[in-house]
Coordinates of C-alpha atoms in Angstrom, one line a residue:
X11 CA -4.8 -54.0 -6.9
X12 CA -3.0 -51.5 -4.8
X13 CA -6.3 -49.6 -4.0
X14 CA -8.0 -52.9 -2.8
X15 CA -5.1 -53.5 -0.4
X16 CA -5.5 -50.0 1.1
X17 CA -9.2 -50.5 1.7
X18 CA -8.7 -53.8 3.5
X19 CA -7.3 -54.2 7.0
X20 CA -6.0 -57.7 7.9
X21 CA -5.4 -58.7 11.5
X22 CA -5.1 -61.7 13.8
X23 CA -8.1 -61.0 16.0
X24 CA -7.6 -63.8 18.5
X25 CA -3.8 -64.2 18.4
X26 CA -4.2 -67.8 17.0
X27 CA -3.0 -67.3 13.4
X28 CA -6.5 -67.0 12.1
X29 CA -6.4 -64.0 9.8
X30 CA -9.5 -61.8 9.3
X31 CA -10.2 -58.7 7.2
X32 CA -12.5 -55.7 8.0
X33 CA -14.7 -54.4 5.2
X34 CA -17.3 -51.9 6.2
X35 CA -19.2 -53.3 9.2
X36 CA -18.2 -57.0 8.7
X37 CA -15.2 -59.0 9.6
X38 CA -14.6 -62.0 7.5
X39 CA -12.0 -64.8 7.7
X40 CA -9.2 -64.9 5.2
X41 CA -7.3 -67.8 6.8
X42 CA -8.5 -69.8 9.7
X43 CA -7.9 -73.2 11.4
X44 CA -11.5 -74.1 11.7
X45 CA -13.6 -76.4 9.5
X46 CA -16.1 -73.8 8.6
X47 CA -15.8 -70.0 8.4
X48 CA -17.2 -67.8 11.1
X49 CA -18.1 -64.2 10.4
X50 CA -17.9 -61.5 13.0
X51 CA -20.3 -58.7 12.4
X52 CA -20.2 -55.3 14.1
X53 CA -23.7 -53.7 13.8
X54 CA -24.6 -50.1 13.7
X55 CA -24.8 -50.4 17.5
X56 CA -21.1 -50.5 18.1
X57 CA -21.5 -52.0 21.5
X58 CA -22.4 -55.5 20.1
X59 CA -20.3 -58.1 18.3
X60 CA -22.1 -61.0 16.7
X61 CA -20.6 -64.2 15.3
X62 CA -22.2 -66.0 12.4
X63 CA -21.7 -69.1 10.4
X64 CA -23.7 -67.6 7.5
X65 CA -27.1 -68.9 8.6
X66 CA -27.4 -68.2 12.3
X67 CA -26.0 -65.6 14.6
X68 CA -24.6 -65.8 18.1
X69 CA -24.5 -62.6 20.3
X70 CA -20.8 -63.0 21.2
X71 CA -19.8 -59.8 23.0
X72 CA -21.5 -56.7 24.5
X73 CA -19.4 -53.7 25.2
X74 CA -22.1 -51.2 26.3
X75 CA -23.3 -50.2 29.7
X76 CA -27.0 -49.8 29.0
X77 CA -29.5 -50.6 31.7
X78 CA -31.9 -52.2 29.2
X79 CA -30.7 -54.4 26.4
X80 CA -33.1 -55.7 23.7
X81 CA -31.7 -58.5 21.6
X82 CA -33.2 -58.6 18.1
X83 CA -34.4 -61.9 16.6
X84 CA -32.3 -61.4 13.5
X85 CA -29.3 -59.6 12.2
X86 CA -28.9 -59.0 8.5
X87 CA -31.6 -61.6 7.9
X88 CA -29.9 -64.3 10.0
X89 CA -31.7 -65.7 13.0
X90 CA -30.1 -64.9 16.4
X91 CA -30.0 -68.3 18.1
X92 CA -27.6 -68.1 21.0
X93 CA -26.0 -65.9 23.7
X94 CA -22.2 -66.6 23.7
X95 CA -20.2 -67.2 26.8
X96 CA -19.6 -64.2 29.2
X97 CA -21.6 -61.9 26.8
X98 CA -23.0 -59.8 29.6
X99 CA -20.6 -60.8 32.4
X100 CA -20.4 -58.1 35.0
X101 CA -22.5 -55.6 33.0
X102 CA -24.8 -53.1 34.8
X103 CA -27.9 -54.3 32.9
X104 CA -31.2 -54.2 34.8
X105 CA -33.4 -55.6 32.1
X106 CA -32.8 -57.8 29.0
X107 CA -35.3 -58.8 26.4
X108 CA -34.5 -62.1 24.7
X109 CA -36.1 -63.0 21.4
X110 CA -38.0 -66.3 20.9
X111 CA -35.3 -67.4 18.5
X112 CA -32.7 -68.0 21.2
X113 CA -32.1 -71.7 21.9
X114 CA -28.9 -71.5 24.0
X115 CA -27.9 -69.3 26.9
X116 CA -24.2 -69.5 27.0
X117 CA -21.5 -70.2 29.6
X118 CA -21.7 -67.4 32.3
X119 CA -23.7 -65.2 29.9
X120 CA -25.2 -63.2 32.8
X121 CA -22.6 -63.9 35.4
X122 CA -22.1 -61.1 38.0
X123 CA -25.0 -59.0 36.6
X124 CA -25.7 -57.6 40.0
X125 CA -28.4 -55.2 38.8
X126 CA -30.4 -57.9 36.9
X127 CA -33.3 -58.9 39.1
X128 CA -35.3 -60.9 36.6
X129 CA -35.1 -62.5 33.1
X130 CA -37.8 -64.0 31.0
X131 CA -36.3 -67.1 29.5
X132 CA -38.0 -67.5 26.1
X133 CA -39.9 -70.8 25.4
X134 CA -37.5 -71.4 22.5
X135 CA -34.5 -72.0 24.9
X136 CA -33.3 -75.6 25.0
X137 CA -30.0 -75.3 26.9
X138 CA -28.8 -73.2 29.8
X139 CA -25.1 -73.7 30.0
X140 CA -22.8 -73.8 33.1
X141 CA -22.8 -70.6 35.2
X142 CA -25.3 -68.8 32.9
X143 CA -26.8 -66.7 35.7
X144 CA -24.1 -67.3 38.3
X145 CA -23.8 -64.5 41.0
X146 CA -26.5 -62.4 39.3
X147 CA -29.2 -60.6 41.3
X148 CA -32.2 -62.6 39.9
X149 CA -34.9 -63.2 42.5
X150 CA -36.9 -65.9 40.5
X151 CA -36.7 -67.7 37.3
X152 CA -39.0 -69.9 35.3
X153 CA -37.4 -72.7 33.2
X154 CA -39.6 -73.2 30.1
X155 CA -40.9 -76.5 28.7
X156 CA -38.3 -76.8 25.9
X157 CA -35.2 -76.7 28.2
X158 CA -33.6 -80.1 28.2
X159 CA -30.5 -79.3 30.3
X160 CA -29.2 -76.8 32.9
X161 CA -25.5 -76.7 33.5
X162 CA -23.5 -76.8 36.7
X163 CA -23.8 -73.6 38.8
X164 CA -26.1 -72.1 36.1
X165 CA -27.9 -70.4 39.0
X166 CA -25.1 -70.7 41.5
X167 CA -24.4 -68.1 44.2
X168 CA -27.5 -66.1 43.3
X169 CA -27.9 -64.8 46.8
X170 CA -31.3 -63.1 46.0
X171 CA -32.8 -66.1 44.2
X172 CA -35.9 -67.2 46.1
X173 CA -37.9 -69.3 43.6
X174 CA -37.2 -71.6 40.6
X175 CA -40.1 -72.8 38.6
X176 CA -39.4 -75.7 36.2
X177 CA -41.9 -76.3 33.5
X178 CA -39.8 -78.7 31.5
X179 CA -41.1 -82.2 31.5
X180 CA -37.8 -84.0 30.8
X181 CA -34.7 -82.2 31.9
X182 CA -31.1 -82.9 33.0
X183 CA -30.0 -80.6 35.8
X184 CA -26.3 -80.7 36.6
X185 CA -25.0 -81.0 40.1
X186 CA -24.6 -77.8 42.0
X187 CA -27.0 -76.0 39.6
X188 CA -28.3 -73.7 42.4
X189 CA -25.4 -74.1 44.8
X190 CA -24.9 -71.3 47.4
X191 CA -28.3 -69.7 46.9
X192 CA -28.9 -68.8 50.6
X193 CA -32.4 -67.4 50.1
X194 CA -33.8 -70.2 47.8
X195 CA -37.2 -71.1 49.3
X196 CA -39.1 -72.8 46.4
X197 CA -38.2 -75.2 43.6
X198 CA -41.2 -76.6 41.8

């Protein structure tokens, strides 16, 4: 109907001919070139963009400048399982609280977070992708038991990093994981 068309806004969010519509606080695919639909959800906190496949949620973008960010364990009843790539890149966060539902810390998720001195990596995390904490201000990090892989430069160029504790029993650590960490004194 004519009214339904007026209440719906269609747009090509990524410039790749994947058409989405905005209805209320959700963005849903109308036409897309992917095998399964992905839903983008703007929450009441307008600084956050989540991406979902309908069952799980990925924190995909953060637009705020809060010093402390608390990531919920679920959004609209869907479990938050990952931090997307570049989600906090260059943001002035000093503290982040990650839920025990996160299994993946994405590509350069905390890159250039120069105010972030520490992060508690939840025991649920299994993968820390390339550059996840690159050029951040962390001084120490504990890699929990469930982590099976750490990507290239995940801790690279963290000039304040002094200590890495690895609790994982079986882990693949990529080359240059902690490259250019001038103050790194302990890895155990």
